[in-house]
Structure formats: C-alpha cells, structure tokens
Amino acid sequence: QVQLVESGGGVVQAGGSLRLSCAASGRTFNRYAMGWFRQSPGKERDFVATLDWSRGSILSTKYANSVKDRFTISRDNAKNTVYLQMNSLKPEDTAVYYCGLDQDGLGEYDYWGQGTQVTVSS
C-alpha cells in the first residue's frame, strides 16, 4: 500500500554535498522506520541511515560508521518525505542509493524505492 519515489541523485565532486529525497505515498502508520541503503557494483546492499518515527515524532536516528558525522537523515512531515543530506562526499560513497520503509519498525523493510545513482568524482 506504500510507494516510495526517490530523487536527488547525481554527480558531484569529492567534498561536495547532495541531498536525496524519498517521498512516501499510500497508507501510513503511527510507528515505522524509513532508511537509506546503498549498493555499489559487485557488492551487496549496505545500511546507510535509518529514522524511527512514532506518533508524529522522531524516536531515533542511526548511521553507518562510514557516514557518521557526514550524512544526516531527516523528515519533512508536511511533504511526507525523508531526506538524506550528504556532506563531505567521498568517491567511496558512489553507489545506487535506495530508500526503504519498515512499516512496523522491527528491522525488516517492506517497501523499496527504485534507487537513485550517486556518483562522487575525485
């Protein structure tokens, strides 16, 4: 019942910034988690960041160690959209980024977006 639409990917030089957006449509829940994952060629999909949400408030945010202090996950409640602000980008951040929705916040993601390419050039 939920569809995720991603945007904001592109090409940026190392040290630059980029903001990804993921808009959710369809049924919503009082408690859920939305997260960002990424996958580079030849590698499995890896966790980047998650945001836990309950009754109109952010419960917590989590980040992979590789992006901690550089990336920030946030939500715009008015637009029903989650963002990933990426600063100080590195070439190793290059990947296809996917947003996902964990509808009950238990850790298994039920819905995924199509992915958006992020390329960081050196």
Coordinates of N, CA, C and O in Angstrom, one line a residue:
Q1 N 0.8 -1.2 0.0 CA 0.0 0.0 0.0 C 0.8 1.3 0.0 O 0.3 2.4 0.0
V2 N 2.1 1.1 0.1 CA 3.0 2.2 0.1 C 3.9 2.2 -1.1 O 4.5 1.2 -1.5
Q3 N 4.1 3.4 -1.7 CA 5.0 3.6 -2.8 C 6.1 4.6 -2.4 O 5.7 5.6 -1.8
L4 N 7.3 4.4 -2.8 CA 8.4 5.3 -2.5 C 8.9 5.9 -3.8 O 9.2 5.1 -4.7
V5 N 9.1 7.2 -3.8 CA 9.6 7.8 -5.0 C 10.9 8.6 -4.6 O 10.8 9.5 -3.8
E6 N 12.0 8.3 -5.2 CA 13.3 8.9 -4.8 C 13.7 9.9 -5.9 O 13.3 9.8 -7.0
S7 N 14.5 10.9 -5.4 CA 15.0 11.9 -6.3 C 16.2 12.5 -5.6 O 16.5 12.2 -4.4
G8 N 17.0 13.2 -6.4 CA 18.1 13.9 -5.8 C 19.5 13.4 -6.1 O 20.5 14.0 -5.8
G9 N 19.6 12.2 -6.8 CA 20.9 11.7 -7.1 C 21.5 12.5 -8.2 O 20.9 13.3 -8.9
G10 N 22.8 12.3 -8.4 CA 23.5 13.0 -9.4 C 25.0 12.8 -9.3 O 25.5 11.9 -8.6
V11 N 25.7 13.6 -10.0 CA 27.2 13.6 -10.0 C 27.7 14.8 -9.2 O 27.3 15.9 -9.5
V12 N 28.7 14.5 -8.3 CA 29.2 15.6 -7.5 C 30.7 15.3 -7.3 O 31.1 14.2 -7.3
Q13 N 31.5 16.4 -7.2 CA 32.9 16.2 -6.9 C 33.1 15.9 -5.4 O 32.3 16.2 -4.6
A14 N 34.2 15.2 -5.2 CA 34.6 14.9 -3.8 C 34.6 16.1 -2.9 O 35.1 17.2 -3.4
G15 N 34.1 16.0 -1.7 CA 34.0 17.1 -0.8 C 32.7 17.9 -1.0 O 32.4 18.8 -0.1
G16 N 31.9 17.6 -2.0 CA 30.7 18.3 -2.2 C 29.5 17.7 -1.5 O 29.7 16.8 -0.7
S17 N 28.3 18.2 -1.7 CA 27.2 17.8 -1.0 C 26.0 17.5 -2.0 O 26.0 17.9 -3.1
L18 N 25.1 16.6 -1.5 CA 24.0 16.2 -2.2 C 22.9 15.9 -1.2 O 23.2 15.4 -0.2
R19 N 21.6 16.1 -1.6 CA 20.5 15.8 -0.8 C 19.6 14.9 -1.5 O 19.0 15.2 -2.6
L20 N 19.3 13.7 -1.0 CA 18.4 12.7 -1.6 C 17.0 12.9 -0.9 O 17.0 13.2 0.3
S21 N 16.0 12.7 -1.7 CA 14.6 12.7 -1.1 C 13.9 11.4 -1.4 O 14.1 10.8 -2.5
C22 N 13.0 11.1 -0.5 CA 12.2 9.9 -0.7 C 10.8 10.2 -0.2 O 10.6 10.3 1.0
A23 N 9.9 10.4 -1.2 CA 8.5 10.7 -0.8 C 7.7 9.4 -0.8 O 7.7 8.6 -1.7
A24 N 6.9 9.3 0.3 CA 6.1 8.1 0.5 C 4.6 8.5 0.2 O 4.1 9.5 0.6
S25 N 3.9 7.6 -0.5 CA 2.5 7.7 -0.8 C 1.8 6.5 -0.4 O 2.4 5.4 -0.3
G26 N 0.5 6.6 -0.1 CA -0.3 5.5 0.3 C -0.5 5.4 1.8 O -0.4 6.5 2.4
R27 N -0.8 4.3 2.3 CA -1.1 4.1 3.7 C 0.1 4.5 4.6 O 1.2 4.1 4.3
T28 N -0.2 5.2 5.7 CA 0.9 5.5 6.6 C 0.5 4.8 8.0 O -0.6 4.4 8.2
F29 N 1.5 4.8 8.8 CA 1.4 4.1 10.1 C 1.9 5.0 11.2 O 2.7 5.9 11.0
N30 N 1.4 4.7 12.4 CA 1.8 5.6 13.6 C 3.3 5.3 13.9 O 4.0 6.3 14.3
R31 N 3.8 4.1 13.7 CA 5.2 3.8 14.0 C 5.8 3.1 12.8 O 5.3 2.1 12.4
Y32 N 6.9 3.6 12.4 CA 7.6 2.9 11.3 C 9.0 3.5 11.2 O 9.4 4.4 12.0
A33 N 9.8 2.9 10.4 CA 11.2 3.4 10.1 C 11.4 3.5 8.7 O 10.9 2.7 7.8
M34 N 12.1 4.6 8.3 CA 12.5 4.8 6.9 C 14.0 4.9 6.9 O 14.6 5.5 7.8
G35 N 14.6 4.3 5.9 CA 16.0 4.2 5.9 C 16.6 4.4 4.5 O 15.9 4.3 3.5
W36 N 17.9 4.6 4.5 CA 18.6 4.7 3.2 C 19.7 3.5 3.2 O 20.4 3.3 4.2
F37 N 19.8 2.9 2.1 CA 20.8 1.9 1.8 C 21.5 2.2 0.5 O 21.0 2.9 -0.3
R38 N 22.6 1.6 0.3 CA 23.3 1.8 -0.9 C 24.0 0.5 -1.4 O 24.3 -0.4 -0.6
Q39 N 24.2 0.5 -2.7 CA 24.8 -0.7 -3.3 C 25.7 -0.3 -4.5 O 25.2 0.4 -5.4
S40 N 26.9 -0.6 -4.4 CA 27.9 -0.4 -5.4 C 28.1 -1.6 -6.3 O 27.8 -2.7 -5.8
P41 N 28.6 -1.5 -7.5 CA 28.8 -2.6 -8.4 C 29.6 -3.7 -7.7 O 30.7 -3.5 -7.1
G42 N 29.1 -5.0 -7.8 CA 29.7 -6.1 -7.3 C 29.6 -6.3 -5.8 O 30.3 -7.2 -5.2
K43 N 28.9 -5.4 -5.1 CA 28.8 -5.5 -3.7 C 27.3 -5.6 -3.3 O 26.4 -5.3 -4.0
E44 N 27.1 -6.1 -2.0 CA 25.7 -6.2 -1.5 C 25.2 -4.9 -1.0 O 26.0 -4.0 -0.8
R45 N 23.9 -4.8 -0.9 CA 23.3 -3.6 -0.4 C 23.7 -3.4 1.1 O 23.5 -4.3 1.9
D46 N 24.1 -2.2 1.4 CA 24.6 -1.9 2.8 C 23.7 -0.8 3.4 O 23.2 0.1 2.8
F47 N 23.6 -0.9 4.7 CA 22.9 0.1 5.5 C 23.6 1.4 5.5 O 24.8 1.5 5.6
V48 N 22.9 2.5 5.4 CA 23.4 3.8 5.5 C 22.9 4.6 6.7 O 23.7 5.1 7.5
A49 N 21.6 4.7 6.8 CA 21.0 5.5 7.9 C 19.5 5.1 8.0 O 18.9 4.7 7.0
T50 N 19.0 5.2 9.2 CA 17.6 5.0 9.4 C 17.0 6.0 10.3 O 17.7 6.6 11.1
L51 N 15.7 6.2 10.2 CA 14.9 7.2 11.1 C 13.7 6.4 11.6 O 12.9 5.9 10.8
D52 N 13.6 6.3 12.9 CA 12.5 5.7 13.5 C 11.4 6.8 13.9 O 11.8 7.8 14.5
W53 N 10.2 6.6 13.6 CA 9.1 7.5 13.7 C 7.9 7.0 14.5 O 7.5 5.8 14.2
S54 N 7.4 7.7 15.4 CA 6.2 7.3 16.1 C 5.4 8.5 16.5 O 5.8 9.4 17.1
R55 N 4.1 8.4 16.1 CA 3.1 9.4 16.5 C 3.6 10.8 16.3 O 3.4 11.7 17.2
G56 N 4.1 11.1 15.2 CA 4.5 12.4 14.8 C 5.8 12.9 15.3 O 6.2 14.1 15.1
S57 N 6.6 12.0 15.9 CA 7.9 12.4 16.4 C 9.0 11.4 16.0 O 8.7 10.3 15.8
I58 N 10.2 12.0 15.9 CA 11.3 11.1 15.6 C 11.8 10.5 16.9 O 12.1 11.1 17.9
L59 N 11.8 9.1 16.9 CA 12.3 8.4 18.0 C 13.8 8.4 18.1 O 14.4 8.6 19.2
S60 N 14.5 8.1 17.0 CA 15.9 8.0 16.9 C 16.4 8.0 15.5 O 15.6 7.8 14.6
T61 N 17.6 8.2 15.3 CA 18.3 8.1 14.0 C 19.6 7.3 14.2 O 20.2 7.3 15.3
K62 N 19.9 6.5 13.2 CA 21.1 5.7 13.2 C 21.9 5.8 11.9 O 21.3 6.0 10.9
Y63 N 23.2 5.7 12.0 CA 24.0 5.8 10.9 C 25.1 4.7 10.8 O 25.6 4.3 11.9
A64 N 25.4 4.4 9.6 CA 26.6 3.5 9.5 C 27.9 4.3 9.9 O 27.9 5.5 9.7
N65 N 28.8 3.6 10.4 CA 30.1 4.3 10.8 C 30.7 5.0 9.7 O 31.4 6.1 9.9
S66 N 30.6 4.5 8.5 CA 31.3 5.1 7.3 C 30.7 6.4 6.9 O 31.4 7.2 6.2
V67 N 29.5 6.7 7.4 CA 28.9 8.0 7.0 C 28.6 8.9 8.2 O 28.1 10.0 8.0
K68 N 28.8 8.4 9.4 CA 28.5 9.2 10.6 C 29.3 10.5 10.6 O 30.5 10.5 10.2
D69 N 28.6 11.5 11.0 CA 29.1 12.9 11.0 C 29.2 13.6 9.7 O 29.6 14.7 9.6
R70 N 28.9 12.8 8.6 CA 28.8 13.4 7.3 C 27.4 13.5 6.7 O 27.1 14.4 6.0
F71 N 26.6 12.4 7.0 CA 25.3 12.3 6.5 C 24.3 12.6 7.6 O 24.5 12.3 8.8
T72 N 23.1 13.2 7.2 CA 22.1 13.4 8.1 C 20.7 13.0 7.5 O 20.4 13.4 6.4
I73 N 20.0 12.2 8.3 CA 18.7 11.8 7.8 C 17.6 12.6 8.5 O 17.8 12.9 9.7
S74 N 16.6 13.0 7.8 CA 15.6 13.9 8.4 C 14.3 13.6 7.7 O 14.2 12.9 6.7
R75 N 13.2 14.2 8.3 CA 11.9 14.0 7.7 C 11.2 15.4 7.6 O 11.3 16.2 8.5
D76 N 10.4 15.6 6.5 CA 9.5 16.7 6.4 C 8.1 16.1 6.4 O 7.6 15.5 5.5
N77 N 7.5 16.3 7.6 CA 6.2 15.7 7.8 C 5.1 16.3 6.8 O 4.2 15.6 6.4
A78 N 5.2 17.6 6.5 CA 4.3 18.2 5.6 C 4.3 17.6 4.2 O 3.2 17.5 3.6
K79 N 5.4 17.1 3.8 CA 5.6 16.5 2.5 C 5.7 15.0 2.5 O 5.8 14.4 1.5
N80 N 5.6 14.5 3.7 CA 5.7 13.0 3.9 C 6.9 12.5 3.2 O 6.9 11.5 2.4
T81 N 8.0 13.1 3.4 CA 9.3 12.8 2.7 C 10.4 12.7 3.7 O 10.5 13.5 4.7
V82 N 11.3 11.7 3.4 CA 12.5 11.6 4.2 C 13.7 12.0 3.3 O 13.7 11.8 2.1
Y83 N 14.7 12.6 4.0 CA 15.8 13.2 3.2 C 17.1 12.5 3.8 O 17.2 12.1 4.9
L84 N 18.1 12.5 2.9 CA 19.4 12.2 3.3 C 20.3 13.3 2.8 O 20.6 13.4 1.6
Q85 N 20.8 14.1 3.7 CA 21.7 15.2 3.4 C 23.1 14.6 3.5 O 23.5 14.1 4.6
M86 N 23.8 14.6 2.4 CA 25.2 14.0 2.3 C 26.2 15.1 2.1 O 26.2 15.8 1.1
N87 N 27.1 15.3 3.1 CA 28.1 16.3 3.0 C 29.5 15.6 3.0 O 29.6 14.4 3.3
S88 N 30.5 16.4 2.6 CA 31.9 15.9 2.5 C 31.9 14.5 1.8 O 32.5 13.6 2.3
L89 N 31.3 14.5 0.6 CA 31.2 13.2 -0.1 C 32.6 12.7 -0.5 O 33.5 13.5 -0.9
K90 N 32.7 11.4 -0.5 CA 34.0 10.8 -0.9 C 33.7 9.8 -2.1 O 32.6 9.4 -2.3
P91 N 34.7 9.5 -2.9 CA 34.5 8.6 -4.0 C 33.9 7.3 -3.6 O 33.1 6.7 -4.4
E92 N 34.2 6.8 -2.4 CA 33.7 5.5 -2.0 C 32.2 5.6 -1.6 O 31.6 4.6 -1.4
D93 N 31.6 6.8 -1.6 CA 30.2 6.9 -1.4 C 29.4 6.7 -2.7 O 28.2 6.6 -2.7
T94 N 30.1 6.5 -3.8 CA 29.5 6.2 -5.1 C 28.7 4.9 -5.0 O 29.3 3.9 -4.7
A95 N 27.4 5.0 -5.3 CA 26.6 3.8 -5.3 C 25.2 4.2 -5.7 O 24.9 5.4 -5.9
V96 N 24.4 3.2 -5.9 CA 22.9 3.4 -6.1 C 22.3 3.4 -4.7 O 22.5 2.5 -3.9
Y97 N 21.6 4.5 -4.4 CA 21.0 4.7 -3.1 C 19.5 4.3 -3.1 O 18.8 4.8 -4.0
Y98 N 19.1 3.5 -2.2 CA 17.7 3.1 -2.1 C 17.1 3.6 -0.8 O 17.8 3.5 0.3
C99 N 15.9 4.0 -0.8 CA 15.1 4.3 0.4 C 14.2 3.1 0.6 O 13.7 2.5 -0.3
G100 N 13.9 2.8 1.9 CA 13.1 1.7 2.3 C 12.2 2.1 3.4 O 12.5 3.0 4.2
L101 N 11.1 1.4 3.5 CA 10.1 1.6 4.6 C 9.9 0.3 5.4 O 9.6 -0.7 4.8
D102 N 10.2 0.4 6.7 CA 9.9 -0.7 7.6 C 8.7 -0.3 8.4 O 8.7 0.5 9.3
Q103 N 7.6 -0.9 8.0 CA 6.3 -0.4 8.4 C 6.0 -0.6 9.9 O 5.1 0.0 10.4
D104 N 6.7 -1.5 10.5 CA 6.5 -1.7 12.0 C 7.7 -1.4 12.8 O 7.7 -1.6 14.0
G105 N 8.8 -1.0 12.2 CA 10.0 -0.6 12.9 C 10.7 -1.8 13.5 O 11.5 -1.6 14.4
L106 N 10.5 -3.0 13.0 CA 11.1 -4.2 13.6 C 12.4 -4.6 12.9 O 13.1 -5.5 13.3
G107 N 12.8 -3.9 11.8 CA 14.0 -4.1 11.2 C 14.0 -4.7 9.8 O 15.0 -4.7 9.1
E108 N 12.9 -5.2 9.4 CA 12.7 -5.8 8.0 C 12.0 -4.8 7.2 O 10.9 -4.4 7.5
Y109 N 12.6 -4.4 6.1 CA 12.0 -3.3 5.2 C 11.0 -3.9 4.2 O 11.3 -4.9 3.5
D110 N 9.8 -3.4 4.2 CA 8.7 -3.9 3.4 C 8.6 -3.3 2.0 O 8.0 -3.9 1.1
Y111 N 9.0 -2.1 1.9 CA 8.9 -1.4 0.6 C 10.2 -0.7 0.2 O 11.0 -0.2 1.1
W112 N 10.5 -0.6 -1.1 CA 11.7 0.0 -1.6 C 11.4 0.9 -2.7 O 10.5 0.6 -3.5
G113 N 12.2 1.9 -2.8 CA 12.2 2.7 -4.0 C 13.0 2.1 -5.1 O 13.6 1.0 -5.0
Q114 N 13.0 2.8 -6.2 CA 13.8 2.3 -7.4 C 15.3 2.5 -7.3 O 16.0 1.8 -8.1
G115 N 15.7 3.4 -6.5 CA 17.1 3.7 -6.4 C 17.5 4.9 -7.2 O 16.9 5.2 -8.2
T116 N 18.5 5.6 -6.7 CA 19.0 6.8 -7.4 C 20.5 6.7 -7.4 O 21.1 6.5 -6.3
Q117 N 21.1 7.0 -8.5 CA 22.5 6.9 -8.6 C 23.2 8.1 -8.0 O 22.9 9.3 -8.4
V118 N 24.2 7.9 -7.2 CA 25.1 8.9 -6.7 C 26.5 8.6 -7.1 O 27.0 7.5 -6.8
T119 N 27.1 9.6 -7.8 CA 28.5 9.4 -8.3 C 29.3 10.5 -7.8 O 29.0 11.7 -8.0
V120 N 30.4 10.2 -7.1 CA 31.3 11.1 -6.5 C 32.6 11.0 -7.2 O 33.3 10.0 -7.2
S121 N 33.0 12.0 -7.9 CA 34.3 12.0 -8.7 C 35.4 12.6 -7.8 O 35.2 13.5 -7.0
S122 N 36.6 12.1 -8.1 CA 37.8 12.6 -7.3 C 38.4 13.8 -8.1 O 38.1 14.1 -9.2

